[in-house]
Coordinates of C-alpha atoms and ligand atoms in Angstrom, one line a residue:
M1 CA -41.8 -51.8 -74.4
F2 CA -40.7 -49.2 -71.9
V3 CA -43.9 -49.9 -69.9
V4 CA -43.1 -53.6 -69.8
Y5 CA -39.7 -52.8 -68.4
I6 CA -41.2 -50.6 -65.7
I7 CA -43.7 -53.3 -64.7
A8 CA -40.9 -55.9 -64.6
A9 CA -38.8 -53.6 -62.4
I10 CA -41.6 -53.1 -59.8
P11 CA -40.9 -56.3 -57.9
L12 CA -37.2 -55.6 -57.9
L13 CA -37.7 -52.1 -56.6
L14 CA -40.1 -53.3 -53.9
Y15 CA -37.5 -55.9 -52.9
L16 CA -34.7 -53.3 -52.7
F17 CA -36.9 -50.9 -50.9
S18 CA -37.9 -53.4 -48.2
K19 CA -34.3 -54.5 -47.8
W20 CA -33.3 -50.9 -47.2
R21 CA -36.3 -50.4 -44.9
Y22 CA -35.2 -53.3 -42.7
T23 CA -32.0 -51.5 -41.9
Y24 CA -34.0 -48.7 -40.2
W25 CA -33.2 -49.9 -36.6
S26 CA -29.6 -51.0 -37.2
R27 CA -28.9 -47.5 -38.8
R28 CA -30.0 -46.1 -35.4
G29 CA -28.0 -48.6 -33.3
I30 CA -31.1 -50.4 -32.1
D31 CA -31.4 -54.2 -32.1
N32 CA -34.2 -55.9 -33.9
P33 CA -35.2 -59.5 -34.6
E34 CA -34.5 -60.7 -38.2
P35 CA -37.5 -59.6 -40.4
D36 CA -39.0 -61.7 -43.2
L37 CA -39.4 -60.1 -46.6
F38 CA -42.5 -57.9 -46.7
Y39 CA -44.0 -59.4 -43.5
G40 CA -41.3 -57.9 -41.2
N41 CA -41.8 -59.7 -37.8
F42 CA -45.4 -60.4 -38.5
K43 CA -45.0 -63.5 -40.7
K44 CA -45.7 -66.2 -38.1
N45 CA -48.6 -64.1 -36.8
N46 CA -50.2 -63.9 -40.2
K47 CA -49.4 -67.3 -41.7
E48 CA -49.4 -69.6 -38.7
D49 CA -52.2 -68.1 -36.5
T50 CA -49.6 -67.3 -33.8
F51 CA -50.5 -64.8 -31.1
F52 CA -48.5 -61.6 -31.6
G53 CA -47.9 -61.3 -27.8
Y54 CA -45.8 -64.5 -27.8
L55 CA -43.5 -63.1 -30.5
L56 CA -43.1 -59.9 -28.7
K57 CA -42.5 -61.5 -25.4
E58 CA -39.8 -63.7 -26.9
C59 CA -37.9 -60.6 -28.1
Y60 CA -38.6 -58.7 -24.8
D61 CA -37.1 -61.6 -22.8
K62 CA -34.1 -61.9 -25.1
Y63 CA -33.2 -58.2 -25.2
K64 CA -34.0 -57.6 -21.5
A65 CA -31.6 -60.5 -20.6
Q66 CA -28.9 -58.7 -22.6
G67 CA -29.5 -55.5 -20.5
K68 CA -31.1 -53.6 -23.4
R69 CA -33.5 -50.7 -22.7
H70 CA -35.4 -51.0 -25.9
F71 CA -35.5 -52.8 -29.3
G72 CA -37.3 -52.4 -32.7
I73 CA -39.5 -54.6 -34.8
F74 CA -41.1 -54.3 -38.2
A75 CA -44.9 -54.5 -38.6
F76 CA -44.7 -55.5 -42.3
L77 CA -42.6 -52.5 -43.6
T78 CA -43.3 -50.2 -40.7
P79 CA -40.7 -49.8 -38.0
V80 CA -42.1 -50.0 -34.4
Y81 CA -40.2 -49.0 -31.3
I82 CA -40.5 -51.2 -28.2
P83 CA -39.3 -49.8 -24.8
I84 CA -38.3 -52.4 -22.2
D85 CA -37.5 -50.5 -19.0
L86 CA -40.3 -49.1 -16.9
E87 CA -38.7 -45.7 -16.6
S88 CA -38.9 -45.2 -20.4
I89 CA -42.4 -46.6 -20.4
K90 CA -43.5 -44.1 -17.8
N91 CA -42.0 -41.3 -19.8
I92 CA -43.8 -42.3 -23.0
L93 CA -47.1 -42.9 -21.3
Q94 CA -47.1 -40.1 -18.8
N95 CA -44.2 -37.7 -18.3
D96 CA -43.6 -37.0 -22.0
A97 CA -47.0 -38.0 -23.2
D98 CA -47.0 -34.7 -25.1
H99 CA -44.7 -36.4 -27.7
F100 CA -46.9 -39.5 -27.8
K101 CA -50.5 -38.2 -27.8
N102 CA -52.2 -40.6 -30.2
H103 CA -52.8 -44.2 -30.8
G104 CA -51.8 -43.9 -34.5
T105 CA -54.6 -46.0 -35.9
Y106 CA -55.6 -45.3 -39.5
F107 CA -59.0 -43.6 -40.0
N108 CA -60.5 -41.5 -42.7
E109 CA -63.5 -39.7 -41.4
D110 CA -65.1 -39.0 -44.8
A111 CA -64.9 -42.6 -45.8
D112 CA -65.6 -44.2 -42.4
P113 CA -67.5 -41.7 -40.2
L114 CA -68.1 -44.3 -37.4
R115 CA -64.3 -44.7 -37.0
A116 CA -63.9 -41.0 -35.9
H117 CA -64.2 -42.2 -32.3
L118 CA -62.3 -41.5 -29.1
F119 CA -59.8 -44.3 -29.6
N120 CA -58.8 -43.1 -33.1
L121 CA -59.2 -39.3 -32.8
E122 CA -56.0 -37.3 -32.4
N123 CA -54.6 -34.1 -30.7
D124 CA -57.1 -31.4 -29.8
R125 CA -60.1 -33.1 -31.2
W126 CA -59.3 -36.1 -29.0
K127 CA -58.7 -33.9 -26.0
N128 CA -61.9 -32.0 -26.3
L129 CA -64.0 -35.1 -26.8
R130 CA -62.3 -36.9 -23.9
A131 CA -63.2 -34.0 -21.6
K132 CA -66.8 -34.0 -22.8
L133 CA -67.2 -37.8 -22.5
S134 CA -65.5 -38.2 -19.1
P135 CA -68.7 -37.3 -17.1
T136 CA -70.5 -40.2 -18.8
F137 CA -68.2 -42.7 -17.1
T138 CA -68.3 -41.5 -13.4
S139 CA -69.1 -44.0 -10.7
G140 CA -72.5 -42.3 -10.4
Q141 CA -73.4 -43.1 -14.0
I142 CA -72.1 -46.7 -13.8
K143 CA -74.2 -47.1 -10.7
M144 CA -77.2 -45.9 -12.7
M145 CA -76.6 -48.6 -15.4
F146 CA -75.9 -51.3 -12.8
H147 CA -79.4 -52.7 -13.1
T148 CA -79.2 -53.2 -16.8
M149 CA -76.1 -55.3 -16.2
V150 CA -77.9 -57.4 -13.6
D151 CA -81.0 -57.8 -15.8
C152 CA -79.0 -59.1 -18.7
T153 CA -77.6 -61.9 -16.5
K154 CA -81.1 -63.4 -15.9
E155 CA -81.1 -64.9 -19.4
L156 CA -77.6 -66.2 -18.8
K157 CA -78.8 -68.1 -15.7
I158 CA -81.6 -69.7 -17.8
I159 CA -79.1 -70.9 -20.4
L160 CA -76.7 -72.3 -17.8
D161 CA -79.5 -74.0 -15.9
D162 CA -80.4 -75.8 -19.2
Q163 CA -76.8 -76.7 -19.8
A164 CA -76.4 -78.0 -16.2
T165 CA -79.5 -80.2 -16.6
S166 CA -78.5 -81.6 -20.0
R167 CA -74.8 -82.0 -18.7
N168 CA -73.5 -80.8 -22.1
P169 CA -70.2 -78.8 -22.0
I170 CA -70.5 -75.2 -23.0
D171 CA -68.2 -73.0 -25.1
I172 CA -68.2 -70.2 -22.4
K173 CA -66.7 -67.4 -24.5
D174 CA -69.5 -67.5 -27.0
V175 CA -72.2 -67.2 -24.2
L176 CA -70.3 -64.4 -22.5
A177 CA -69.8 -62.5 -25.7
R178 CA -73.6 -62.7 -26.1
L179 CA -74.1 -61.5 -22.6
T180 CA -71.9 -58.4 -23.0
T181 CA -73.4 -57.8 -26.5
D182 CA -76.8 -57.6 -24.8
T183 CA -75.5 -55.3 -22.0
I184 CA -73.5 -52.9 -24.1
G185 CA -76.1 -53.0 -26.9
S186 CA -78.6 -51.9 -24.3
V187 CA -76.6 -49.1 -22.7
A188 CA -74.9 -47.8 -25.9
F189 CA -77.7 -48.2 -28.4
G190 CA -80.7 -48.4 -26.2
V191 CA -82.0 -51.6 -27.8
N192 CA -82.7 -55.1 -26.6
C193 CA -80.3 -57.2 -28.6
N194 CA -81.6 -60.6 -27.5
S195 CA -78.4 -62.3 -28.5
L196 CA -78.4 -64.5 -25.4
K197 CA -81.8 -65.8 -26.4
N198 CA -81.0 -65.8 -30.0
P199 CA -77.3 -66.6 -30.9
D200 CA -78.0 -65.6 -34.5
S201 CA -79.3 -62.1 -33.6
E202 CA -78.3 -59.3 -35.9
F203 CA -76.3 -57.6 -33.2
R204 CA -74.2 -60.7 -32.4
Q205 CA -73.6 -61.3 -36.1
Y206 CA -72.4 -57.7 -36.7
G207 CA -70.3 -57.9 -33.5
K208 CA -68.6 -61.0 -34.8
M209 CA -68.0 -59.4 -38.2
I210 CA -66.1 -56.5 -36.5
F211 CA -63.7 -58.8 -34.6
E212 CA -63.3 -61.6 -37.0
G213 CA -63.2 -59.2 -40.0
T214 CA -64.9 -59.7 -43.4
P215 CA -62.8 -60.3 -46.6
S216 CA -62.9 -56.6 -47.5
T217 CA -61.9 -55.3 -44.0
K218 CA -59.1 -57.9 -43.8
F219 CA -57.8 -56.8 -47.1
A220 CA -58.1 -53.1 -46.2
R221 CA -56.2 -53.6 -42.9
I222 CA -53.3 -55.4 -44.7
V223 CA -53.1 -52.7 -47.4
A224 CA -53.0 -50.0 -44.6
N225 CA -49.7 -51.5 -43.4
F226 CA -48.0 -51.0 -46.7
I227 CA -49.3 -47.7 -47.9
P228 CA -48.5 -44.3 -46.4
K229 CA -51.3 -42.8 -44.4
W230 CA -51.6 -39.6 -46.6
L231 CA -52.0 -41.7 -49.7
F232 CA -54.5 -43.9 -48.1
T233 CA -56.5 -40.9 -47.0
K234 CA -56.3 -39.2 -50.4
A235 CA -57.5 -42.4 -52.1
G236 CA -60.5 -42.3 -49.7
F237 CA -59.8 -45.9 -48.7
K238 CA -62.6 -47.4 -46.6
I239 CA -61.8 -49.8 -43.8
M240 CA -65.2 -50.5 -42.3
D241 CA -67.6 -53.0 -43.9
K242 CA -70.5 -51.0 -45.4
D243 CA -73.2 -53.4 -44.0
V244 CA -71.7 -53.1 -40.5
E245 CA -71.6 -49.3 -40.8
D246 CA -75.2 -49.0 -42.1
F247 CA -76.4 -51.3 -39.3
F248 CA -74.9 -49.3 -36.4
Y249 CA -75.4 -45.9 -38.0
N250 CA -79.1 -46.4 -38.7
L251 CA -79.7 -47.9 -35.3
V252 CA -78.4 -44.8 -33.5
K253 CA -80.3 -42.6 -35.9
D254 CA -83.7 -44.3 -35.4
T255 CA -83.4 -44.7 -31.7
T256 CA -82.2 -41.1 -31.2
S257 CA -85.0 -39.6 -33.2
Y258 CA -87.6 -41.8 -31.5
R259 CA -86.3 -40.7 -28.0
E260 CA -86.1 -37.1 -29.0
Q261 CA -89.6 -37.0 -30.4
N262 CA -91.1 -38.7 -27.4
N263 CA -88.7 -37.2 -24.8
I264 CA -87.9 -40.6 -23.4
F265 CA -85.6 -40.9 -20.4
R266 CA -83.4 -44.0 -20.1
K267 CA -80.5 -44.7 -17.8
D268 CA -77.9 -45.4 -20.4
F269 CA -75.0 -44.0 -22.4
L270 CA -77.1 -43.1 -25.4
H271 CA -79.2 -40.8 -23.2
L272 CA -76.1 -39.0 -22.0
L273 CA -74.7 -38.7 -25.5
I274 CA -78.0 -37.3 -26.9
Q275 CA -77.7 -34.7 -24.1
L276 CA -74.2 -33.9 -25.1
K277 CA -75.3 -33.5 -28.7
N278 CA -78.2 -31.2 -27.9
F279 CA -76.9 -29.2 -24.9
G280 CA -73.2 -29.7 -24.8
K281 CA -73.5 -31.1 -21.3
I282 CA -75.2 -33.7 -19.2
R283 CA -78.2 -32.3 -17.5
E284 CA -79.5 -33.2 -14.1
D285 CA -83.2 -32.8 -15.2
G286 CA -82.7 -35.6 -17.8
I287 CA -84.5 -33.8 -20.6
L288 CA -83.4 -34.4 -24.1
T289 CA -84.6 -31.5 -26.2
N290 CA -85.1 -27.8 -25.5
K291 CA -86.2 -25.1 -27.9
E292 CA -83.8 -22.7 -26.3
T293 CA -80.8 -24.8 -26.9
T294 CA -77.9 -22.4 -27.7
Q295 CA -75.2 -24.5 -29.2
S296 CA -74.4 -28.1 -29.9
I297 CA -71.0 -29.5 -29.1
M298 CA -71.4 -32.8 -30.8
T299 CA -72.7 -33.6 -34.3
F300 CA -74.9 -36.6 -34.9
D301 CA -72.0 -38.4 -36.6
E302 CA -69.7 -37.8 -33.7
M303 CA -72.3 -39.1 -31.3
A304 CA -72.9 -42.3 -33.4
A305 CA -69.1 -42.9 -33.6
Q306 CA -68.9 -42.9 -29.8
C307 CA -71.8 -45.4 -29.5
Y308 CA -69.9 -47.6 -31.9
V309 CA -66.6 -47.4 -29.9
F310 CA -68.3 -48.1 -26.6
F311 CA -69.7 -51.2 -28.2
I312 CA -66.5 -52.5 -29.8
A313 CA -64.2 -51.5 -26.9
G314 CA -66.6 -52.8 -24.3
F315 CA -68.1 -56.2 -25.3
E316 CA -65.2 -58.3 -26.3
T317 CA -62.8 -57.0 -23.6
S318 CA -65.2 -57.9 -20.8
A319 CA -66.2 -61.2 -22.3
S320 CA -62.6 -62.1 -22.6
T321 CA -61.9 -61.2 -19.0
M322 CA -64.8 -63.3 -17.7
T323 CA -63.8 -66.2 -19.9
F324 CA -60.2 -66.3 -18.6
A325 CA -61.4 -65.8 -15.0
L326 CA -63.6 -68.9 -15.4
L327 CA -60.8 -70.9 -17.1
E328 CA -58.5 -70.1 -14.1
L329 CA -61.3 -70.8 -11.6
A330 CA -62.0 -74.2 -13.2
L331 CA -58.3 -75.0 -13.0
N332 CA -58.0 -73.8 -9.4
E333 CA -61.0 -75.1 -7.5
D334 CA -59.8 -73.8 -4.1
I335 CA -59.8 -70.2 -5.5
Q336 CA -63.3 -70.9 -7.0
D337 CA -64.6 -72.0 -3.6
R338 CA -63.0 -69.0 -1.8
L339 CA -64.6 -66.6 -4.3
R340 CA -68.0 -68.2 -3.9
Q341 CA -67.7 -67.9 -0.1
N342 CA -66.7 -64.2 -0.4
I343 CA -69.7 -63.5 -2.7
N344 CA -72.1 -65.4 -0.4
N345 CA -70.9 -63.6 2.7
I346 CA -71.3 -60.2 1.3
L347 CA -74.7 -60.9 -0.3
K348 CA -75.9 -62.2 3.1
K349 CA -74.8 -59.0 4.7
H350 CA -76.9 -57.1 2.1
N351 CA -80.0 -59.3 2.7
N352 CA -79.3 -61.2 -0.5
N353 CA -79.8 -58.1 -2.6
L354 CA -77.4 -57.8 -5.4
T355 CA -76.7 -54.1 -5.3
Y356 CA -73.9 -51.9 -6.6
E357 CA -72.6 -51.4 -3.1
A358 CA -72.5 -55.1 -2.4
V359 CA -70.4 -55.7 -5.5
M360 CA -68.1 -52.9 -4.5
E361 CA -67.5 -54.7 -1.2
M362 CA -66.5 -58.1 -2.8
D363 CA -62.8 -57.7 -2.3
Y364 CA -61.8 -61.2 -3.4
L365 CA -63.8 -60.8 -6.6
E366 CA -61.8 -57.6 -7.3
K367 CA -58.6 -59.6 -6.8
V368 CA -59.7 -62.4 -9.1
I369 CA -60.5 -59.9 -11.9
Q370 CA -57.2 -58.0 -11.4
E371 CA -55.2 -61.2 -11.5
T372 CA -57.1 -62.3 -14.6
L373 CA -56.3 -59.0 -16.3
R374 CA -52.6 -59.4 -15.3
K375 CA -52.3 -62.8 -16.7
H376 CA -54.5 -62.4 -19.7
P377 CA -54.6 -58.7 -20.6
P378 CA -57.0 -58.0 -23.5
G379 CA -54.7 -55.2 -24.6
T380 CA -51.5 -57.1 -25.6
V381 CA -49.8 -53.8 -26.4
L382 CA -50.6 -50.2 -25.9
P383 CA -50.1 -48.5 -29.2
R384 CA -48.8 -44.9 -29.6
I385 CA -47.4 -42.8 -32.4
C386 CA -44.7 -40.2 -31.9
N387 CA -46.1 -36.7 -32.8
K388 CA -43.0 -34.7 -32.0
A389 CA -39.4 -35.9 -32.3
Y390 CA -38.2 -37.2 -28.9
N391 CA -34.8 -37.7 -27.4
A392 CA -35.1 -41.0 -25.5
P393 CA -33.5 -40.3 -22.1
N394 CA -30.2 -42.0 -21.3
S395 CA -29.7 -43.0 -24.9
D396 CA -28.5 -41.4 -28.2
L397 CA -31.8 -42.4 -29.9
V398 CA -34.1 -39.8 -31.3
I399 CA -37.5 -41.2 -32.0
Q400 CA -38.7 -39.5 -35.1
E401 CA -42.1 -38.0 -35.6
G402 CA -44.4 -40.6 -37.1
T403 CA -42.6 -43.5 -35.5
R404 CA -44.9 -46.1 -34.0
V405 CA -44.5 -47.4 -30.4
F406 CA -45.9 -50.5 -28.8
I407 CA -45.7 -50.7 -25.0
P408 CA -45.5 -54.5 -24.5
A409 CA -48.1 -54.9 -21.8
Y410 CA -48.5 -58.7 -22.1
A411 CA -44.7 -59.3 -21.8
I412 CA -44.4 -57.0 -18.8
H413 CA -47.4 -58.7 -17.0
R414 CA -45.5 -62.0 -17.5
D415 CA -42.1 -60.7 -16.4
P416 CA -40.9 -62.7 -13.3
E417 CA -39.0 -59.7 -12.1
Y418 CA -42.3 -57.9 -11.4
F419 CA -44.6 -60.8 -11.0
P420 CA -42.8 -63.9 -9.5
D421 CA -43.9 -67.2 -11.0
P422 CA -45.9 -65.3 -13.6
K423 CA -47.8 -68.3 -15.0
K424 CA -49.3 -69.0 -11.6
F425 CA -52.9 -67.6 -11.1
D426 CA -52.7 -66.0 -7.7
P427 CA -55.2 -63.4 -6.7
E428 CA -53.4 -62.8 -3.5
R429 CA -50.8 -60.8 -5.4
F430 CA -53.4 -58.1 -5.2
S431 CA -53.7 -58.1 -1.4
D432 CA -52.5 -54.8 0.0
G433 CA -49.4 -56.2 1.8
N434 CA -48.3 -58.2 -1.3
K435 CA -48.4 -55.6 -4.1
Q436 CA -44.7 -55.4 -4.9
W437 CA -44.4 -54.5 -8.5
P438 CA -43.1 -51.0 -9.4
P439 CA -45.3 -48.3 -11.0
F440 CA -46.1 -48.9 -14.6
A441 CA -45.7 -52.7 -14.5
F442 CA -49.5 -53.3 -14.3
M443 CA -51.5 -51.7 -17.1
P444 CA -54.5 -53.7 -18.2
F445 CA -56.4 -50.5 -18.9
G446 CA -53.4 -48.6 -20.2
L447 CA -51.9 -45.7 -18.3
G448 CA -51.5 -41.9 -18.8
P449 CA -53.9 -39.5 -20.5
R450 CA -55.0 -42.2 -23.0
T451 CA -56.0 -44.7 -20.3
C452 CA -59.3 -46.6 -20.9
I453 CA -62.2 -44.3 -20.3
G454 CA -64.6 -47.3 -19.7
S455 CA -62.5 -49.2 -17.1
R456 CA -65.0 -48.8 -14.3
F457 CA -67.9 -50.0 -16.5
G458 CA -65.8 -52.9 -18.0
K459 CA -64.8 -54.1 -14.6
M460 CA -68.3 -53.9 -13.1
Q461 CA -69.7 -55.7 -16.1
A462 CA -67.2 -58.5 -15.8
K463 CA -67.8 -58.7 -12.0
V464 CA -71.6 -58.9 -12.4
G465 CA -71.3 -61.7 -15.0
L466 CA -68.8 -63.7 -13.1
L467 CA -70.5 -63.5 -9.7
S468 CA -73.8 -64.5 -11.2
I469 CA -72.2 -67.7 -12.5
I470 CA -70.0 -68.6 -9.5
N471 CA -72.9 -67.9 -7.1
N472 CA -75.1 -70.4 -8.8
F473 CA -72.9 -72.9 -10.5
R474 CA -69.7 -74.9 -10.0
V475 CA -67.5 -74.9 -13.1
T476 CA -65.0 -77.6 -14.1
L477 CA -62.9 -77.9 -17.2
N478 CA -64.3 -80.2 -19.9
E479 CA -61.8 -82.3 -21.9
R480 CA -62.7 -80.4 -25.1
T481 CA -60.5 -77.6 -23.8
K482 CA -57.0 -78.2 -25.1
L483 CA -54.4 -77.9 -22.3
P484 CA -52.0 -76.2 -22.0
I485 CA -54.0 -73.4 -23.6
T486 CA -52.6 -71.4 -26.5
Y487 CA -53.9 -68.1 -27.8
S488 CA -54.9 -67.6 -31.4
S489 CA -53.7 -64.6 -33.5
A490 CA -57.0 -62.7 -32.9
L491 CA -56.8 -59.0 -31.9
I492 CA -57.7 -59.9 -28.3
P493 CA -56.2 -63.1 -26.8
T494 CA -58.6 -65.9 -27.5
V495 CA -58.0 -69.6 -26.6
K496 CA -57.5 -71.8 -29.6
G497 CA -60.3 -74.4 -29.7
G498 CA -62.3 -72.5 -27.1
V499 CA -62.8 -72.7 -23.3
W500 CA -65.2 -75.6 -22.7
L501 CA -66.7 -75.9 -19.2
N502 CA -68.9 -78.4 -17.4
I503 CA -71.6 -76.6 -15.4
E504 CA -73.1 -78.0 -12.3
Q505 CA -75.9 -76.4 -10.2
I506 CA -75.1 -75.6 -6.6
Ligands
HEM1 C1 -62.3 -55.3 -19.1 C2 -62.6 -54.4 -19.9 C3 -61.7 -53.5 -20.7 C4 -60.4 -53.5 -20.9 C5 -59.4 -54.5 -20.4 C6 -60.0 -52.3 -21.6 C7 -58.7 -52.0 -22.0 C8 -58.4 -50.8 -22.7 C9 -57.0 -50.5 -23.1 C10 -55.8 -51.3 -22.8 C11 -57.1 -49.3 -23.8 C12 -55.9 -48.5 -24.4 C13 -55.4 -47.6 -23.3 C14 -54.1 -46.9 -23.7 O1 -53.8 -46.8 -24.9 O2 -53.3 -46.5 -22.8 C15 -58.5 -48.9 -23.8 C16 -59.0 -47.7 -24.4 C17 -60.3 -47.4 -24.5 N1 -61.4 -48.1 -24.0 FE1 -61.3 -49.8 -22.8 N2 -61.2 -51.6 -21.9 C18 -62.2 -52.3 -21.3 C19 -63.5 -51.9 -21.3 C20 -64.0 -50.7 -22.0 C21 -65.4 -50.3 -22.0 C22 -66.6 -51.1 -21.3 C23 -65.5 -49.2 -22.8 C24 -66.7 -48.4 -23.1 C25 -67.9 -48.6 -22.8 C26 -64.2 -48.9 -23.2 C27 -63.8 -47.8 -24.0 C28 -62.5 -47.5 -24.3 C29 -62.2 -46.3 -25.1 C30 -63.2 -45.3 -25.7 C31 -60.8 -46.2 -25.2 C32 -60.0 -45.1 -25.9 C33 -59.6 -44.1 -24.9 C34 -58.9 -42.9 -25.4 O3 -58.1 -43.0 -26.4 O4 -59.0 -41.8 -24.9 N3 -63.3 -49.9 -22.7 N4 -59.3 -49.8 -23.2

């Protein structure tokens, strides 16, 4: 009978606990929007497929108008601190980054070895790995991989030529995600993914599974919001889908041993990572194995996890950037014409050779990409977790160790104080004389020590894809695109119903 009472009391205890939990911010004198039971401020996001950035921007605008420097929200039962003023943001991301070293994502290395990657790793392990990986992202290395990016666009042109001939509209995000899957698959895993040729390729399917989630991963992510991290870790809870893990892990294993046995040199990330595994550094001579190797600084598992993060962090972000750029170019034909002109002029100067140097000279292309990243940043928030109690300057608030922080990048990029007429797509904002926003108001790649390590690669990949389309085709919006666009609740902003374009050869 006693057990029955206990079971019956659980919902009541949960209810009382969540009621108490939702006083967390008011007990500290911080405003927060009214939370819904158990969901906190995530109910609309979860139940109505509403983009989380909209919800956060609504609160940001409201509290900023009241002159507040910060506010709190609840991600289910977890309190999250949201700074508003740029001075506080600068402190968190840079000046006092020592208190906010980590992203605060859940991972359990034993259960999910591929999740022990740069984005998730913490403290000294992150610091050491970041220092080791930085040489793989220099402009010299990106230049070395430039031809892979260009090669992958050849298949894209064939697809778009067919589409232009048949006059059928195209769901451009899908094609661009296949393009970036092929490019990143090639440089991070050293394999030809063929997803442009074959939309059902294994690589594309696994890429989709990561972003759309499988029933088991969706369940695990929700549970992770309710259960303390230590309990989750102790229980050995797995977040990654086993099939996805096996696919990527075995791919790195097979390709690495093949390359090592045959001492194969390829200009890609995998080659650099194998060198880091075997020598602890990147070697000019390019060799992969050496009997006199003294020590290894990277285990095979660590290396595989980095291949995996390059793929997940690199393919969807760049595909999203190109998709939104094309959407804006279809809506603003004058900007599209000007971009085409800029690309043509510079290519002519380079005898129509598409080289790394030519792309670096395309200044208007740079502005179009920057403005796209301002208006539609793939990273809606920059997540941090407080690792050492922090006295927020000019306030009585002490941010406790373990508190989560979201820097509201999307809301700041759309703040008219920093970017007048923020809904307008205006690449000219990024002309030297026009840049008027204060430091820390523009952060598409994050800022501070945790800034995106792959920003150069990501931007170059997006530029190569975009220019190969604009140089050969005129794009207009097809009526299947629902205007005004709205974002879905996906992890990275995605247009509900898709971006459908008409393609016309030039
Ligand atoms: C347009 C493309 C891209 C965008 C907009 C983007 C954006 C971001 C953002 C916002 C962050 C978080 C930064 C922070 O917390 O301050 C990040 C981190 C990261 N990105 Fe990117 N990214 C892009 C492309 C790439 C590519 C191509 C790669 C790898 C090949 C990559 C690898 C990473 C990694 C490993 C981190 C974690 C860094 C760390 O914690 O030290 N990203 N990215």
